[in-house]
N, CA and C of each residue as an Amber inpcrd file, in Angstrom:
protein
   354
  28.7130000  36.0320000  20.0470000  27.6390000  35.1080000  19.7500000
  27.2610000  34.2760000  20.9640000  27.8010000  34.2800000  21.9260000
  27.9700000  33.3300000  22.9890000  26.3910000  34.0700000  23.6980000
  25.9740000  35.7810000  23.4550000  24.5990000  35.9620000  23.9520000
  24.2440000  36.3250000  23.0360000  22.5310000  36.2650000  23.3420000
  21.6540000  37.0220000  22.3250000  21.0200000  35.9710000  20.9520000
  21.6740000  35.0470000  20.8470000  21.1320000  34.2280000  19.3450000
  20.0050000  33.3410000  20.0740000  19.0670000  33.1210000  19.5830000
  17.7770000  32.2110000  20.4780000  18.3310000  30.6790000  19.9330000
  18.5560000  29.8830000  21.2550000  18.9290000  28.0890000  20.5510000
  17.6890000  27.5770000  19.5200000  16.3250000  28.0890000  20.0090000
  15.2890000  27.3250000  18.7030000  15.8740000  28.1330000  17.6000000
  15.6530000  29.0470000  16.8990000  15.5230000  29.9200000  15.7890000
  16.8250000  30.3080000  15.5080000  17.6750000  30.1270000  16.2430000
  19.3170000  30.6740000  15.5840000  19.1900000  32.3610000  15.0680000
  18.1620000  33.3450000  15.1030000  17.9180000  34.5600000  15.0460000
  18.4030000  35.2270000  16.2010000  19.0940000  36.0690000  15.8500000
  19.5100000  37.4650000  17.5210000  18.1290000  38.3570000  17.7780000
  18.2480000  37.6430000  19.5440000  17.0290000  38.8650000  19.6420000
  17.4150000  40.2640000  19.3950000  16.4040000  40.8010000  19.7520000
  16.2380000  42.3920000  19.5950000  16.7460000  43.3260000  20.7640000
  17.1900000  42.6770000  22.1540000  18.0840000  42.9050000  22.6540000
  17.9390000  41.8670000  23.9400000  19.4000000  42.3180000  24.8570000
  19.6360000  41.3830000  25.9060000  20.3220000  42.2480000  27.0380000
  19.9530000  41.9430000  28.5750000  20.4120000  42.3390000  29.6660000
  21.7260000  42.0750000  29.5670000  22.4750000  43.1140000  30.7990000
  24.0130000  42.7810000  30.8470000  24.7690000  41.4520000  30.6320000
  23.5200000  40.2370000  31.8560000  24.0970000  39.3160000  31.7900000
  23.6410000  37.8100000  30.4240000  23.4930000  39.0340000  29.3100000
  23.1590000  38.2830000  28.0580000  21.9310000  37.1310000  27.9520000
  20.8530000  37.6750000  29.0900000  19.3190000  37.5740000  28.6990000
  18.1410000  37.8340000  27.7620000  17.8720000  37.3550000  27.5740000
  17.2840000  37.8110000  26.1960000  16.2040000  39.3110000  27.0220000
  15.8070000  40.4460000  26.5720000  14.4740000  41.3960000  27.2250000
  13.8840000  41.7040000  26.3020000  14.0220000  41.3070000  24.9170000
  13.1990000  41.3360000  24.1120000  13.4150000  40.1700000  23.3950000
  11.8970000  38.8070000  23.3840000  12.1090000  38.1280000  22.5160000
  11.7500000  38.3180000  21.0360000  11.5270000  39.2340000  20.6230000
  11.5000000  39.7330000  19.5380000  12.7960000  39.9960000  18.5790000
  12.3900000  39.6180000  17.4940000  13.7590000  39.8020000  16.1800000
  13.6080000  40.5000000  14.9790000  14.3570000  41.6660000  14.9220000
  14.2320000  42.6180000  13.7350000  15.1380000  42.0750000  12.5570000
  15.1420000  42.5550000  11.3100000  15.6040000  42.2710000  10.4860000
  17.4100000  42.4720000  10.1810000  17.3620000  43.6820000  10.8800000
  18.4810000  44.3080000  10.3990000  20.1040000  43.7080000  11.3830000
  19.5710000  43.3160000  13.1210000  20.5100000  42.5170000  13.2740000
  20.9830000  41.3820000  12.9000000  20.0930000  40.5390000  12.1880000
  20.1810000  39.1230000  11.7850000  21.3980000  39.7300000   9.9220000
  21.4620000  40.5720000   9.1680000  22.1100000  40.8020000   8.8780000
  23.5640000  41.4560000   8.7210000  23.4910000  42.4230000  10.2680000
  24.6120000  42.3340000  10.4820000  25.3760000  41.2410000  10.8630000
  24.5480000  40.2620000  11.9780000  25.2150000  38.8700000  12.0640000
  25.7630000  38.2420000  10.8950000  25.2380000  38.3780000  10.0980000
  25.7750000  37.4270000   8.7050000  27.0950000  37.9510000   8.0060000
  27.4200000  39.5440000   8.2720000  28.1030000  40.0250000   7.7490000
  29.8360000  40.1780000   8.9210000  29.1830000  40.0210000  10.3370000
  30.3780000  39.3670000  11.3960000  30.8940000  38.2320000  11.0380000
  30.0720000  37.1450000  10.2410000  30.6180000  35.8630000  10.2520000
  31.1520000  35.7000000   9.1990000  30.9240000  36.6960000   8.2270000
  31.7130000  36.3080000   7.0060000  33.0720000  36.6970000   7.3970000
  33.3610000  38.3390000   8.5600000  34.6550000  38.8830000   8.6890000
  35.6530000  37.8640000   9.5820000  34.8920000  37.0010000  10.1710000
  34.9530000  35.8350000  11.0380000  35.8930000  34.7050000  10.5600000
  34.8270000  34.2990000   9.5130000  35.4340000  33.7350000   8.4630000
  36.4600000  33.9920000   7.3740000  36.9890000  35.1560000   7.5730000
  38.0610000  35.6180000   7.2980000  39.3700000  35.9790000   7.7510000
  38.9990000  36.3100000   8.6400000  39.9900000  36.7740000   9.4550000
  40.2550000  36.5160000  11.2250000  39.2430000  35.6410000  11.5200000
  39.1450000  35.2300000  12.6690000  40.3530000  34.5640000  12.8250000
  40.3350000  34.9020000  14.5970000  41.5480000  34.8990000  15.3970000
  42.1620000  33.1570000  15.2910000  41.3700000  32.1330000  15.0670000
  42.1470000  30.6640000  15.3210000  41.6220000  30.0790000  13.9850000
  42.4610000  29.0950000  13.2540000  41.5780000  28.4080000  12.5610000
  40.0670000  27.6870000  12.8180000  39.8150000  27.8050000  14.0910000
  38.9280000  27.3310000  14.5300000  37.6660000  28.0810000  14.7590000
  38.1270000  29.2050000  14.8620000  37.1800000  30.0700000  14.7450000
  36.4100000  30.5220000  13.1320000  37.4530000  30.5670000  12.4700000
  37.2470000  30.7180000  11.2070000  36.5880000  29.6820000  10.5940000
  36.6450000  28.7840000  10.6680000  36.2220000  27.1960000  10.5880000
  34.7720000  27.2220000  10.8900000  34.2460000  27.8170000  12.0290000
  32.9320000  27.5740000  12.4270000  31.9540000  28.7220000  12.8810000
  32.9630000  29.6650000  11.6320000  31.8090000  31.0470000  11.3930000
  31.7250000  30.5320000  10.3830000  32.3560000  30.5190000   9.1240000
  31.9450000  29.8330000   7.9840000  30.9660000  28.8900000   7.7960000
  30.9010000  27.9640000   9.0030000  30.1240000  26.6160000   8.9100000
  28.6330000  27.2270000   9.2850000  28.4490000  28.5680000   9.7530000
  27.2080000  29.3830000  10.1170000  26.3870000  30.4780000   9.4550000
  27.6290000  30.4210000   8.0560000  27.4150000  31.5770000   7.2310000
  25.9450000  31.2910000   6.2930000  25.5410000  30.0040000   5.6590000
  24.8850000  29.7100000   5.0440000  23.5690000  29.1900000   5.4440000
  23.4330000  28.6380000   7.0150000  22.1990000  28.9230000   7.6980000
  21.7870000  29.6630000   8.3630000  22.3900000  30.5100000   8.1380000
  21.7630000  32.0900000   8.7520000  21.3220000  32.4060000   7.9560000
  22.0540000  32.4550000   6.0500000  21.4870000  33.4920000   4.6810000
  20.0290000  32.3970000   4.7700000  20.4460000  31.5020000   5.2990000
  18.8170000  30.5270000   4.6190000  17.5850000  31.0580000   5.6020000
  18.1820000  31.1510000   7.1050000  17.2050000  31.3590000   7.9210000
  16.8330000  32.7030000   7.9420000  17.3350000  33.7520000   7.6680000
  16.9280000  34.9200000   7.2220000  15.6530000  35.1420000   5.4380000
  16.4820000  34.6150000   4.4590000  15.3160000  34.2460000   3.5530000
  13.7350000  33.5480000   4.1700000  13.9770000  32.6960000   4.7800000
  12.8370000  31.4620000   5.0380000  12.0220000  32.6770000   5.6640000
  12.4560000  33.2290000   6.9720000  11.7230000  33.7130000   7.7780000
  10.6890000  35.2020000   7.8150000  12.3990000  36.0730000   6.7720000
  11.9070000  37.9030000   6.3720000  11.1860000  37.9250000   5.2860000
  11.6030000  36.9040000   4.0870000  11.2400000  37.4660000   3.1860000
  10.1590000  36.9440000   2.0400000   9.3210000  36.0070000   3.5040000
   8.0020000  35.5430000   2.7520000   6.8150000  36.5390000   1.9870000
   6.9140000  37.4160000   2.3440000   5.3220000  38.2280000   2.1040000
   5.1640000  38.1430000   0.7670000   6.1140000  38.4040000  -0.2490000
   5.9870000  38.6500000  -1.4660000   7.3600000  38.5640000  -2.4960000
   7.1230000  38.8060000  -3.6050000   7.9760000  39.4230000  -4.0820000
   8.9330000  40.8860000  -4.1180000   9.6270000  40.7230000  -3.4300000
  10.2940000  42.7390000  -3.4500000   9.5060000  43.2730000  -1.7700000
   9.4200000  41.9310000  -0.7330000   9.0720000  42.7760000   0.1980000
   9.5670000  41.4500000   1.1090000   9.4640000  42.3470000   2.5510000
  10.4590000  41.7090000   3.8270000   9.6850000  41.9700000   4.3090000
   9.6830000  41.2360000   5.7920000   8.8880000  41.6720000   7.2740000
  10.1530000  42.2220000   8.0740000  10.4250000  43.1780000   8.8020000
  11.3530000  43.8180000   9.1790000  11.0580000  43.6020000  10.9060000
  10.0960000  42.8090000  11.4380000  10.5070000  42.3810000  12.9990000
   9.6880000  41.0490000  12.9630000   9.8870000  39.8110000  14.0930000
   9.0340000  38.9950000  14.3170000   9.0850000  38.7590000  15.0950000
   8.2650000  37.8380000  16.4600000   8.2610000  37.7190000  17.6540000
   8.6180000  36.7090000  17.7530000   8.0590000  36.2120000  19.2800000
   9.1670000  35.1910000  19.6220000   8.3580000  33.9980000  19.0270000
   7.2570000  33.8850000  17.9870000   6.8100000  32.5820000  17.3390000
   7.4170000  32.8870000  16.1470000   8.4040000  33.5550000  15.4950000
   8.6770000  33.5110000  14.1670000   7.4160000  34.1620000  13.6800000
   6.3520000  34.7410000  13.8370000   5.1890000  35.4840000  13.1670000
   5.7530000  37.1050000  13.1150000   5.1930000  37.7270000  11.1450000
   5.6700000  39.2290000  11.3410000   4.9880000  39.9660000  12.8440000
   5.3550000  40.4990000  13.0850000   5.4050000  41.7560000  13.6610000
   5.0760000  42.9420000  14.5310000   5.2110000  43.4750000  12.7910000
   5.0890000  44.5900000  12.6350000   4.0040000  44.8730000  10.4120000
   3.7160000  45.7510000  10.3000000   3.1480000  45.9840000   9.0540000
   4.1020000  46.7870000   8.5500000   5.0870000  47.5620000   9.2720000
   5.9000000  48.4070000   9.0760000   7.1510000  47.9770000   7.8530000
   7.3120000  48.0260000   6.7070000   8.5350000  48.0540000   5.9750000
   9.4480000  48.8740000   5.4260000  10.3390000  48.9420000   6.4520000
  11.3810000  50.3700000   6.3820000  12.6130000  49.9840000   5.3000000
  12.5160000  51.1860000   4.7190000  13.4690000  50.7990000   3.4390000
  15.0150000  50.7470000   3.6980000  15.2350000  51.8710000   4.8380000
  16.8920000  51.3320000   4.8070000  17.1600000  49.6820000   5.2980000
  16.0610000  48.6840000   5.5100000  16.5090000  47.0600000   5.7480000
  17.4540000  46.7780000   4.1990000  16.5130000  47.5150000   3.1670000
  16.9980000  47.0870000   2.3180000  18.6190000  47.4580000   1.7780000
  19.0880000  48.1940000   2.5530000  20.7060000  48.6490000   2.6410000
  21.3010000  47.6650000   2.8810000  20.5680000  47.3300000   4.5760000
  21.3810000  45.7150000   5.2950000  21.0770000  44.6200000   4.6190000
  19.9340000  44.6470000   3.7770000  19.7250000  43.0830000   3.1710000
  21.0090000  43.2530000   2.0630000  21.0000000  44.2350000   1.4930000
  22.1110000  44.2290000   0.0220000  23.4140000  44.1930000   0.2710000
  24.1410000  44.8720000   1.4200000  25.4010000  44.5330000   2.0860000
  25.6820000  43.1390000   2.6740000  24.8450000  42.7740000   3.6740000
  24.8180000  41.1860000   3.8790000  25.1680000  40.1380000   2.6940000
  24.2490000  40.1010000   1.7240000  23.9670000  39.0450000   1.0410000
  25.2180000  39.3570000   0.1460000  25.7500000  40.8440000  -0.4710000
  26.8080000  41.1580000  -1.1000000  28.0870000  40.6600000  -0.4020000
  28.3000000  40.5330000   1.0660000  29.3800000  39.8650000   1.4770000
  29.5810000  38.5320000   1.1220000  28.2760000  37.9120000   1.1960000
  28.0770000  36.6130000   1.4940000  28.3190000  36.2190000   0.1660000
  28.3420000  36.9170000  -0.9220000  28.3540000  36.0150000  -2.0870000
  29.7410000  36.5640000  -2.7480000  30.5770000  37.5800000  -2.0630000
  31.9370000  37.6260000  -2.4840000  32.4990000  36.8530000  -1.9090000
  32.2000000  36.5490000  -0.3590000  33.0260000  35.1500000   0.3460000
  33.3840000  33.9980000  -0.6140000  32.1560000  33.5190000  -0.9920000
  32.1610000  32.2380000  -1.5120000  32.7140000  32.1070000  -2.8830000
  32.4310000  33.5120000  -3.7080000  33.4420000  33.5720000  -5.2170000
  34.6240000  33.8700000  -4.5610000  35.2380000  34.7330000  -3.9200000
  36.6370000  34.3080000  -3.8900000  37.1410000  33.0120000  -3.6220000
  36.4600000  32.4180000  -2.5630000  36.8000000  30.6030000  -1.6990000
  36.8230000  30.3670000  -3.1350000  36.0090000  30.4060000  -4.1180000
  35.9540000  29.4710000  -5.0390000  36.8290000  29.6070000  -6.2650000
  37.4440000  30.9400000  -6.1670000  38.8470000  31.1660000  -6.8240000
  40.3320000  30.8630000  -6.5890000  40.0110000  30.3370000  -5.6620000
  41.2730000  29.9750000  -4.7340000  41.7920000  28.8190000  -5.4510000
């Protein structure tokens, strides 16, 4: 995480030079959910309490900033890239996002029922 997440938007660009530059300020859908799904394993199993501590503390404004941002258009539809103003895109809506949206959000909400079984 230390490259690649933009400080305004907290979104991972779409990619970054060796020395963790952003070369595309552009943001697709599908890394911003794997991110969510690192921080839950993060939050699990990360190496220090401290680490674990403050993936967790990242887990729930990411699920927000991902809602706010992908999944305005409608009901039952996502924007699957946006640039570097937060505006879609692309017109393009590719259905395997919807794999990564359902795995993501499925981590994210077993995290918090187990925490809450504890």
């Amino acid at each position: 995480q230390a490259h690649g997440v933009s400080a305004q938007s907290g979104l991972c660009f779409d990619a970054v030079d060796r020395q963790g530059r952003p070369v595309a300020q552009s943001h697709r859908l599908w890394p911003q959910t794997e991110r969510l799904k690192a921080l839950v394993a993060e939050a699990e199993r990360g190496v220090t309490p401290g680490r674990r501590m403050a993936a967790e503390r990242e887990i729930l404004p990411l699920a927000q900033r991902i809602r706010q941002n992908y999944f305005t258009p409608g009901p039952g539809l996502w924007v699957d890239q946006l640039d570097a103003q937060l505006r879609p895109q692309s017109q393009f809506i590719p259905a395997t996002s919807l794999y990564h949206i359902f795995l993501a959000y499925s981590e994210v909400l077993r995290f918090y029922t187990e925490k809450s079984s504890i």
